[in-house]
Amino acid sequence: MPTSITITSEFSGSVVAKGATDDLSAQLLRHAGFKQIDDWHGRRHRLPTTTPLAEQVAIASHAAEMLRAARYDVTLPPSLDTARMSPPVHALGPYAAGAELLSITD
């Protein structure tokens, strides 16, 4: 059964990853830029509080991608997910202008 890891933004503004109890998930989070903290709450990871918001989103999204690739179940809010922030792409891609011109001339 895959381990569930939750990456969230707390009220203080810091981004925290909880549920990384094994060494592989901890290594992936450290590789993404999270710092490991071992305290009375157990093992958890967080980004430094001085990390700019754009970098927090990029790091959290990258960490989630790596963890999902390693078959972990990751919960990531939409506010930290760059995949959901990308603008919609026209269905015809680079041919959108040609399709508009064709619809005008018909």
mmCIF file of N, CA and C in Angstrom:
data_model
loop_
_atom_site.group_PDB
_atom_site.id
_atom_site.type_symbol
_atom_site.label_atom_id
_atom_site.label_comp_id
_atom_site.label_asym_id
_atom_site.label_seq_id
_atom_site.Cartn_x
_atom_site.Cartn_y
_atom_site.Cartn_z
ATOM 1 N N MET A 1 0.839 -1.173 0.000
ATOM 2 C CA MET A 1 0.000 0.000 0.000
ATOM 3 C C MET A 1 0.889 1.243 0.000
ATOM 4 N N PRO A 2 0.645 2.192 -0.925
ATOM 5 C CA PRO A 2 1.494 3.383 -0.990
ATOM 6 C C PRO A 2 1.288 4.298 0.219
ATOM 7 N N THR A 3 2.346 4.950 0.610
ATOM 8 C CA THR A 3 2.299 5.884 1.723
ATOM 9 C C THR A 3 1.666 7.189 1.263
ATOM 10 N N SER A 4 0.849 7.791 2.100
ATOM 11 C CA SER A 4 0.202 9.056 1.778
ATOM 12 C C SER A 4 1.019 10.213 2.338
ATOM 13 N N ILE A 5 1.360 11.165 1.482
ATOM 14 C CA ILE A 5 2.138 12.333 1.878
ATOM 15 C C ILE A 5 1.317 13.570 1.541
ATOM 16 N N THR A 6 1.226 14.485 2.486
ATOM 17 C CA THR A 6 0.459 15.711 2.301
ATOM 18 C C THR A 6 1.405 16.899 2.314
ATOM 19 N N ILE A 7 1.341 17.709 1.263
ATOM 20 C CA ILE A 7 2.128 18.937 1.182
ATOM 21 C C ILE A 7 1.137 20.091 1.261
ATOM 22 N N THR A 8 1.280 20.936 2.279
ATOM 23 C CA THR A 8 0.343 22.038 2.481
ATOM 24 C C THR A 8 1.070 23.325 2.829
ATOM 25 N N SER A 9 0.354 24.417 2.663
ATOM 26 C CA SER A 9 0.833 25.722 3.093
ATOM 27 C C SER A 9 0.118 26.057 4.396
ATOM 28 N N GLU A 10 0.882 26.317 5.448
ATOM 29 C CA GLU A 10 0.288 26.576 6.756
ATOM 30 C C GLU A 10 -0.037 28.056 6.921
ATOM 31 N N PHE A 11 -0.760 28.379 7.999
ATOM 32 C CA PHE A 11 -1.161 29.759 8.258
ATOM 33 C C PHE A 11 0.038 30.685 8.403
ATOM 34 N N SER A 12 1.143 30.156 8.877
ATOM 35 C CA SER A 12 2.354 30.963 9.052
ATOM 36 C C SER A 12 3.008 31.310 7.720
ATOM 37 N N GLY A 13 2.576 30.647 6.642
ATOM 38 C CA GLY A 13 3.145 30.893 5.326
ATOM 39 C C GLY A 13 4.174 29.863 4.914
ATOM 40 N N SER A 14 4.567 28.990 5.821
ATOM 41 C CA SER A 14 5.554 27.972 5.464
ATOM 42 C C SER A 14 4.872 26.779 4.798
ATOM 43 N N VAL A 15 5.599 26.124 3.919
ATOM 44 C CA VAL A 15 5.103 24.939 3.220
ATOM 45 C C VAL A 15 5.667 23.714 3.922
ATOM 46 N N VAL A 16 4.776 22.795 4.314
ATOM 47 C CA VAL A 16 5.156 21.633 5.110
ATOM 48 C C VAL A 16 4.717 20.359 4.409
ATOM 49 N N ALA A 17 5.584 19.342 4.435
ATOM 50 C CA ALA A 17 5.256 18.009 3.914
ATOM 51 C C ALA A 17 5.200 17.053 5.097
ATOM 52 N N LYS A 18 4.061 16.376 5.248
ATOM 53 C CA LYS A 18 3.878 15.439 6.358
ATOM 54 C C LYS A 18 3.562 14.059 5.805
ATOM 55 N N GLY A 19 4.033 13.040 6.499
ATOM 56 C CA GLY A 19 3.754 11.664 6.112
ATOM 57 C C GLY A 19 4.923 10.948 5.470
ATOM 58 N N ALA A 20 6.043 11.628 5.302
ATOM 59 C CA ALA A 20 7.230 11.009 4.705
ATOM 60 C C ALA A 20 7.981 10.259 5.797
ATOM 61 N N THR A 21 7.555 9.036 6.062
ATOM 62 C CA THR A 21 8.139 8.274 7.165
ATOM 63 C C THR A 21 9.292 7.380 6.742
ATOM 64 N N ASP A 22 9.431 7.115 5.457
ATOM 65 C CA ASP A 22 10.524 6.243 5.010
ATOM 66 C C ASP A 22 11.653 7.077 4.414
ATOM 67 N N ASP A 23 12.790 6.439 4.211
ATOM 68 C CA ASP A 23 13.983 7.150 3.761
ATOM 69 C C ASP A 23 13.889 7.639 2.318
ATOM 70 N N LEU A 24 13.230 6.886 1.435
ATOM 71 C CA LEU A 24 13.138 7.306 0.036
ATOM 72 C C LEU A 24 12.329 8.591 -0.096
ATOM 73 N N SER A 25 11.175 8.656 0.532
ATOM 74 C CA SER A 25 10.362 9.870 0.435
ATOM 75 C C SER A 25 11.081 11.057 1.075
ATOM 76 N N ALA A 26 11.786 10.815 2.173
ATOM 77 C CA ALA A 26 12.551 11.882 2.819
ATOM 78 C C ALA A 26 13.663 12.380 1.902
ATOM 79 N N GLN A 27 14.325 11.461 1.222
ATOM 80 C CA GLN A 27 15.397 11.837 0.299
ATOM 81 C C GLN A 27 14.850 12.657 -0.870
ATOM 82 N N LEU A 28 13.700 12.259 -1.411
ATOM 83 C CA LEU A 28 13.095 12.993 -2.522
ATOM 84 C C LEU A 28 12.694 14.405 -2.101
ATOM 85 N N LEU A 29 12.147 14.535 -0.909
ATOM 86 C CA LEU A 29 11.770 15.864 -0.421
ATOM 87 C C LEU A 29 12.995 16.742 -0.190
ATOM 88 N N ARG A 30 14.058 16.172 0.356
ATOM 89 C CA ARG A 30 15.295 16.943 0.545
ATOM 90 C C ARG A 30 15.880 17.349 -0.799
ATOM 91 N N HIS A 31 15.809 16.454 -1.775
ATOM 92 C CA HIS A 31 16.321 16.764 -3.112
ATOM 93 C C HIS A 31 15.544 17.924 -3.742
ATOM 94 N N ALA A 32 14.258 17.999 -3.464
ATOM 95 C CA ALA A 32 13.427 19.074 -4.009
ATOM 96 C C ALA A 32 13.709 20.414 -3.336
ATOM 97 N N GLY A 33 14.252 20.393 -2.118
ATOM 98 C CA GLY A 33 14.567 21.639 -1.428
ATOM 99 C C GLY A 33 13.978 21.773 -0.040
ATOM 100 N N PHE A 34 13.279 20.750 0.431
ATOM 101 C CA PHE A 34 12.708 20.771 1.774
ATOM 102 C C PHE A 34 13.794 20.466 2.805
ATOM 103 N N LYS A 35 13.641 21.024 3.994
ATOM 104 C CA LYS A 35 14.538 20.743 5.120
ATOM 105 C C LYS A 35 13.838 19.769 6.060
ATOM 106 N N GLN A 36 14.565 18.739 6.507
ATOM 107 C CA GLN A 36 13.981 17.741 7.404
ATOM 108 C C GLN A 36 14.011 18.234 8.843
ATOM 109 N N ILE A 37 12.896 18.027 9.539
ATOM 110 C CA ILE A 37 12.775 18.404 10.947
ATOM 111 C C ILE A 37 12.316 17.177 11.720
ATOM 112 N N ASP A 38 13.045 16.832 12.760
ATOM 113 C CA ASP A 38 12.645 15.747 13.659
ATOM 114 C C ASP A 38 12.366 16.368 15.022
ATOM 115 N N ASP A 39 11.092 16.424 15.395
ATOM 116 C CA ASP A 39 10.719 16.967 16.694
ATOM 117 C C ASP A 39 9.601 16.131 17.295
ATOM 118 N N TRP A 40 8.890 16.659 18.274
ATOM 119 C CA TRP A 40 7.850 15.882 18.958
ATOM 120 C C TRP A 40 6.695 15.505 18.040
ATOM 121 N N HIS A 41 6.569 16.175 16.880
ATOM 122 C CA HIS A 41 5.541 15.807 15.903
ATOM 123 C C HIS A 41 5.991 14.637 15.033
ATOM 124 N N GLY A 42 7.247 14.258 15.133
ATOM 125 C CA GLY A 42 7.795 13.207 14.285
ATOM 126 C C GLY A 42 8.587 13.809 13.136
ATOM 127 N N ARG A 43 8.855 13.007 12.130
ATOM 128 C CA ARG A 43 9.620 13.468 10.978
ATOM 129 C C ARG A 43 8.685 14.248 10.053
ATOM 130 N N ARG A 44 9.106 15.440 9.706
ATOM 131 C CA ARG A 44 8.380 16.239 8.727
ATOM 132 C C ARG A 44 9.382 17.090 7.974
ATOM 133 N N HIS A 45 8.932 17.671 6.910
ATOM 134 C CA HIS A 45 9.804 18.475 6.063
ATOM 135 C C HIS A 45 9.123 19.812 5.801
ATOM 136 N N ARG A 46 9.916 20.868 5.728
ATOM 137 C CA ARG A 46 9.345 22.171 5.413
ATOM 138 C C ARG A 46 10.345 22.988 4.620
ATOM 139 N N LEU A 47 9.815 23.962 3.918
ATOM 140 C CA LEU A 47 10.664 24.889 3.187
ATOM 141 C C LEU A 47 11.080 26.016 4.121
ATOM 142 N N PRO A 48 12.246 26.590 3.905
ATOM 143 C CA PRO A 48 12.640 27.740 4.722
ATOM 144 C C PRO A 48 11.599 28.859 4.601
ATOM 145 N N THR A 49 11.363 29.569 5.689
ATOM 146 C CA THR A 49 10.329 30.604 5.684
ATOM 147 C C THR A 49 10.674 31.781 4.783
ATOM 148 N N THR A 50 11.931 31.911 4.407
ATOM 149 C CA THR A 50 12.341 33.012 3.531
ATOM 150 C C THR A 50 12.174 32.685 2.050
ATOM 151 N N THR A 51 11.670 31.505 1.732
ATOM 152 C CA THR A 51 11.491 31.105 0.340
ATOM 153 C C THR A 51 10.374 31.935 -0.292
ATOM 154 N N PRO A 52 10.637 32.600 -1.432
ATOM 155 C CA PRO A 52 9.591 33.381 -2.106
ATOM 156 C C PRO A 52 8.424 32.494 -2.546
ATOM 157 N N LEU A 53 7.248 33.090 -2.676
ATOM 158 C CA LEU A 53 6.034 32.344 -2.987
ATOM 159 C C LEU A 53 6.153 31.571 -4.296
ATOM 160 N N ALA A 54 6.702 32.195 -5.332
ATOM 161 C CA ALA A 54 6.835 31.507 -6.623
ATOM 162 C C ALA A 54 7.718 30.270 -6.497
ATOM 163 N N GLU A 55 8.780 30.372 -5.706
ATOM 164 C CA GLU A 55 9.658 29.220 -5.500
ATOM 165 C C GLU A 55 8.984 28.155 -4.643
ATOM 166 N N GLN A 56 8.178 28.567 -3.670
ATOM 167 C CA GLN A 56 7.440 27.599 -2.856
ATOM 168 C C GLN A 56 6.542 26.745 -3.738
ATOM 169 N N VAL A 57 5.838 27.402 -4.659
ATOM 170 C CA VAL A 57 4.934 26.684 -5.561
ATOM 171 C C VAL A 57 5.727 25.741 -6.459
ATOM 172 N N ALA A 58 6.835 26.228 -7.028
ATOM 173 C CA ALA A 58 7.642 25.402 -7.927
ATOM 174 C C ALA A 58 8.249 24.203 -7.193
ATOM 175 N N ILE A 59 8.774 24.420 -5.995
ATOM 176 C CA ILE A 59 9.403 23.334 -5.236
ATOM 177 C C ILE A 59 8.366 22.308 -4.799
ATOM 178 N N ALA A 60 7.231 22.774 -4.286
ATOM 179 C CA ALA A 60 6.184 21.847 -3.832
ATOM 180 C C ALA A 60 5.649 21.025 -4.994
ATOM 181 N N SER A 61 5.454 21.659 -6.139
ATOM 182 C CA SER A 61 4.949 20.943 -7.310
ATOM 183 C C SER A 61 5.965 19.922 -7.814
ATOM 184 N N HIS A 62 7.242 20.307 -7.830
ATOM 185 C CA HIS A 62 8.299 19.391 -8.269
ATOM 186 C C HIS A 62 8.424 18.206 -7.307
ATOM 187 N N ALA A 63 8.340 18.483 -6.015
ATOM 188 C CA ALA A 63 8.401 17.400 -5.023
ATOM 189 C C ALA A 63 7.239 16.434 -5.207
ATOM 190 N N ALA A 64 6.051 16.968 -5.454
ATOM 191 C CA ALA A 64 4.879 16.109 -5.663
ATOM 192 C C ALA A 64 5.052 15.245 -6.905
ATOM 193 N N GLU A 65 5.607 15.810 -7.974
ATOM 194 C CA GLU A 65 5.849 15.028 -9.197
ATOM 195 C C GLU A 65 6.824 13.888 -8.933
ATOM 196 N N MET A 66 7.920 14.179 -8.216
ATOM 197 C CA MET A 66 8.902 13.132 -7.925
ATOM 198 C C MET A 66 8.302 12.043 -7.043
ATOM 199 N N LEU A 67 7.543 12.434 -6.035
ATOM 200 C CA LEU A 67 6.931 11.449 -5.137
ATOM 201 C C LEU A 67 5.902 10.595 -5.871
ATOM 202 N N ARG A 68 5.119 11.209 -6.743
ATOM 203 C CA ARG A 68 4.132 10.441 -7.517
ATOM 204 C C ARG A 68 4.825 9.477 -8.473
ATOM 205 N N ALA A 69 5.956 9.903 -9.037
ATOM 206 C CA ALA A 69 6.711 9.015 -9.925
ATOM 207 C C ALA A 69 7.242 7.804 -9.163
ATOM 208 N N ALA A 70 7.491 7.978 -7.871
ATOM 209 C CA ALA A 70 7.948 6.869 -7.026
ATOM 210 C C ALA A 70 6.773 6.106 -6.410
ATOM 211 N N ARG A 71 5.564 6.360 -6.901
ATOM 212 C CA ARG A 71 4.338 5.648 -6.509
ATOM 213 C C ARG A 71 3.822 6.008 -5.116
ATOM 214 N N TYR A 72 4.103 7.221 -4.658
ATOM 215 C CA TYR A 72 3.526 7.689 -3.406
ATOM 216 C C TYR A 72 2.206 8.391 -3.708
ATOM 217 N N ASP A 73 1.280 8.313 -2.777
ATOM 218 C CA ASP A 73 0.013 9.027 -2.878
ATOM 219 C C ASP A 73 0.241 10.419 -2.293
ATOM 220 N N VAL A 74 0.149 11.461 -3.128
ATOM 221 C CA VAL A 74 0.472 12.821 -2.699
ATOM 222 C C VAL A 74 -0.772 13.700 -2.763
ATOM 223 N N THR A 75 -1.026 14.405 -1.670
ATOM 224 C CA THR A 75 -2.089 15.400 -1.630
ATOM 225 C C THR A 75 -1.432 16.768 -1.700
ATOM 226 N N LEU A 76 -1.815 17.542 -2.729
ATOM 227 C CA LEU A 76 -1.233 18.860 -2.955
ATOM 228 C C LEU A 76 -2.365 19.829 -3.266
ATOM 229 N N PRO A 77 -2.513 20.909 -2.499
ATOM 230 C CA PRO A 77 -3.601 21.848 -2.775
ATOM 231 C C PRO A 77 -3.380 22.571 -4.107
ATOM 232 N N PRO A 78 -4.450 23.002 -4.764
ATOM 233 C CA PRO A 78 -4.315 23.697 -6.052
ATOM 234 C C PRO A 78 -3.437 24.945 -5.980
ATOM 235 N N SER A 79 -3.355 25.578 -4.823
ATOM 236 C CA SER A 79 -2.532 26.784 -4.693
ATOM 237 C C SER A 79 -1.039 26.492 -4.802
ATOM 238 N N LEU A 80 -0.640 25.220 -4.659
ATOM 239 C CA LEU A 80 0.772 24.841 -4.764
ATOM 240 C C LEU A 80 1.055 23.981 -5.991
ATOM 241 N N ASP A 81 0.085 23.818 -6.859
ATOM 242 C CA ASP A 81 0.225 22.918 -8.006
ATOM 243 C C ASP A 81 0.401 23.724 -9.286
ATOM 244 N N THR A 82 1.608 23.709 -9.865
ATOM 245 C CA THR A 82 1.845 24.473 -11.090
ATOM 246 C C THR A 82 1.124 23.873 -12.282
ATOM 247 N N ALA A 83 0.823 22.592 -12.262
ATOM 248 C CA ALA A 83 0.107 21.974 -13.377
ATOM 249 C C ALA A 83 -1.285 22.574 -13.518
ATOM 250 N N ARG A 84 -1.890 22.964 -12.413
ATOM 251 C CA ARG A 84 -3.222 23.572 -12.463
ATOM 252 C C ARG A 84 -3.162 25.065 -12.729
ATOM 253 N N MET A 85 -1.976 25.658 -12.647
ATOM 254 C CA MET A 85 -1.836 27.091 -12.864
ATOM 255 C C MET A 85 -1.515 27.438 -14.309
ATOM 256 N N SER A 86 -1.192 26.458 -15.125
ATOM 257 C CA SER A 86 -0.816 26.748 -16.499
ATOM 258 C C SER A 86 -2.041 27.218 -17.281
ATOM 259 N N PRO A 87 -1.853 28.165 -18.191
ATOM 260 C CA PRO A 87 -2.986 28.691 -18.954
ATOM 261 C C PRO A 87 -3.533 27.636 -19.905
ATOM 262 N N PRO A 88 -4.824 27.715 -20.214
ATOM 263 C CA PRO A 88 -5.396 26.742 -21.145
ATOM 264 C C PRO A 88 -4.798 26.909 -22.537
ATOM 265 N N VAL A 89 -4.616 25.808 -23.213
ATOM 266 C CA VAL A 89 -4.032 25.810 -24.552
ATOM 267 C C VAL A 89 -5.147 25.585 -25.560
ATOM 268 N N HIS A 90 -5.119 26.358 -26.646
ATOM 269 C CA HIS A 90 -6.119 26.189 -27.694
ATOM 270 C C HIS A 90 -5.980 24.793 -28.285
ATOM 271 N N ALA A 91 -7.098 24.180 -28.617
ATOM 272 C CA ALA A 91 -7.104 22.792 -29.099
ATOM 273 C C ALA A 91 -6.291 22.611 -30.371
ATOM 274 N N LEU A 92 -6.235 23.637 -31.201
ATOM 275 C CA LEU A 92 -5.497 23.518 -32.463
ATOM 276 C C LEU A 92 -4.032 23.920 -32.332
ATOM 277 N N GLY A 93 -3.629 24.365 -31.174
ATOM 278 C CA GLY A 93 -2.230 24.707 -30.935
ATOM 279 C C GLY A 93 -1.744 25.807 -31.857
ATOM 280 N N PRO A 94 -0.662 25.560 -32.614
ATOM 281 C CA PRO A 94 -0.114 26.607 -33.477
ATOM 282 C C PRO A 94 -1.004 26.936 -34.674
ATOM 283 N N TYR A 95 -2.025 26.130 -34.925
ATOM 284 C CA TYR A 95 -2.906 26.366 -36.068
ATOM 285 C C TYR A 95 -4.136 27.177 -35.690
ATOM 286 N N ALA A 96 -4.170 27.752 -34.502
ATOM 287 C CA ALA A 96 -5.337 28.499 -34.036
ATOM 288 C C ALA A 96 -5.604 29.715 -34.915
ATOM 289 N N ALA A 97 -4.559 30.428 -35.324
ATOM 290 C CA ALA A 97 -4.754 31.612 -36.172
ATOM 291 C C ALA A 97 -5.333 31.214 -37.521
ATOM 292 N N GLY A 98 -4.854 30.127 -38.084
ATOM 293 C CA GLY A 98 -5.385 29.654 -39.367
ATOM 294 C C GLY A 98 -6.838 29.252 -39.253
ATOM 295 N N ALA A 99 -7.217 28.643 -38.145
ATOM 296 C CA ALA A 99 -8.608 28.246 -37.940
ATOM 297 C C ALA A 99 -9.501 29.472 -37.804
ATOM 298 N N GLU A 100 -9.010 30.515 -37.132
ATOM 299 C CA GLU A 100 -9.784 31.754 -37.007
ATOM 300 C C GLU A 100 -9.957 32.409 -38.370
ATOM 301 N N LEU A 101 -8.899 32.451 -39.158
ATOM 302 C CA LEU A 101 -8.968 33.029 -40.499
ATOM 303 C C LEU A 101 -9.939 32.247 -41.365
ATOM 304 N N LEU A 102 -9.916 30.948 -41.279
ATOM 305 C CA LEU A 102 -10.823 30.104 -42.049
ATOM 306 C C LEU A 102 -12.276 30.345 -41.645
ATOM 307 N N SER A 103 -12.527 30.509 -40.349
ATOM 308 C CA SER A 103 -13.908 30.747 -39.909
ATOM 309 C C SER A 103 -14.404 32.119 -40.345
ATOM 310 N N ILE A 104 -13.523 33.112 -40.471
ATOM 311 C CA ILE A 104 -13.915 34.448 -40.925
ATOM 312 C C ILE A 104 -14.236 34.436 -42.414
ATOM 313 N N THR A 105 -13.446 33.724 -43.190
ATOM 314 C CA THR A 105 -13.618 33.732 -44.650
ATOM 315 C C THR A 105 -14.715 32.809 -45.125
ATOM 316 N N ASP A 106 -15.181 31.905 -44.322
ATOM 317 C CA ASP A 106 -16.264 31.001 -44.744
ATOM 318 C C ASP A 106 -17.604 31.663 -44.734
#
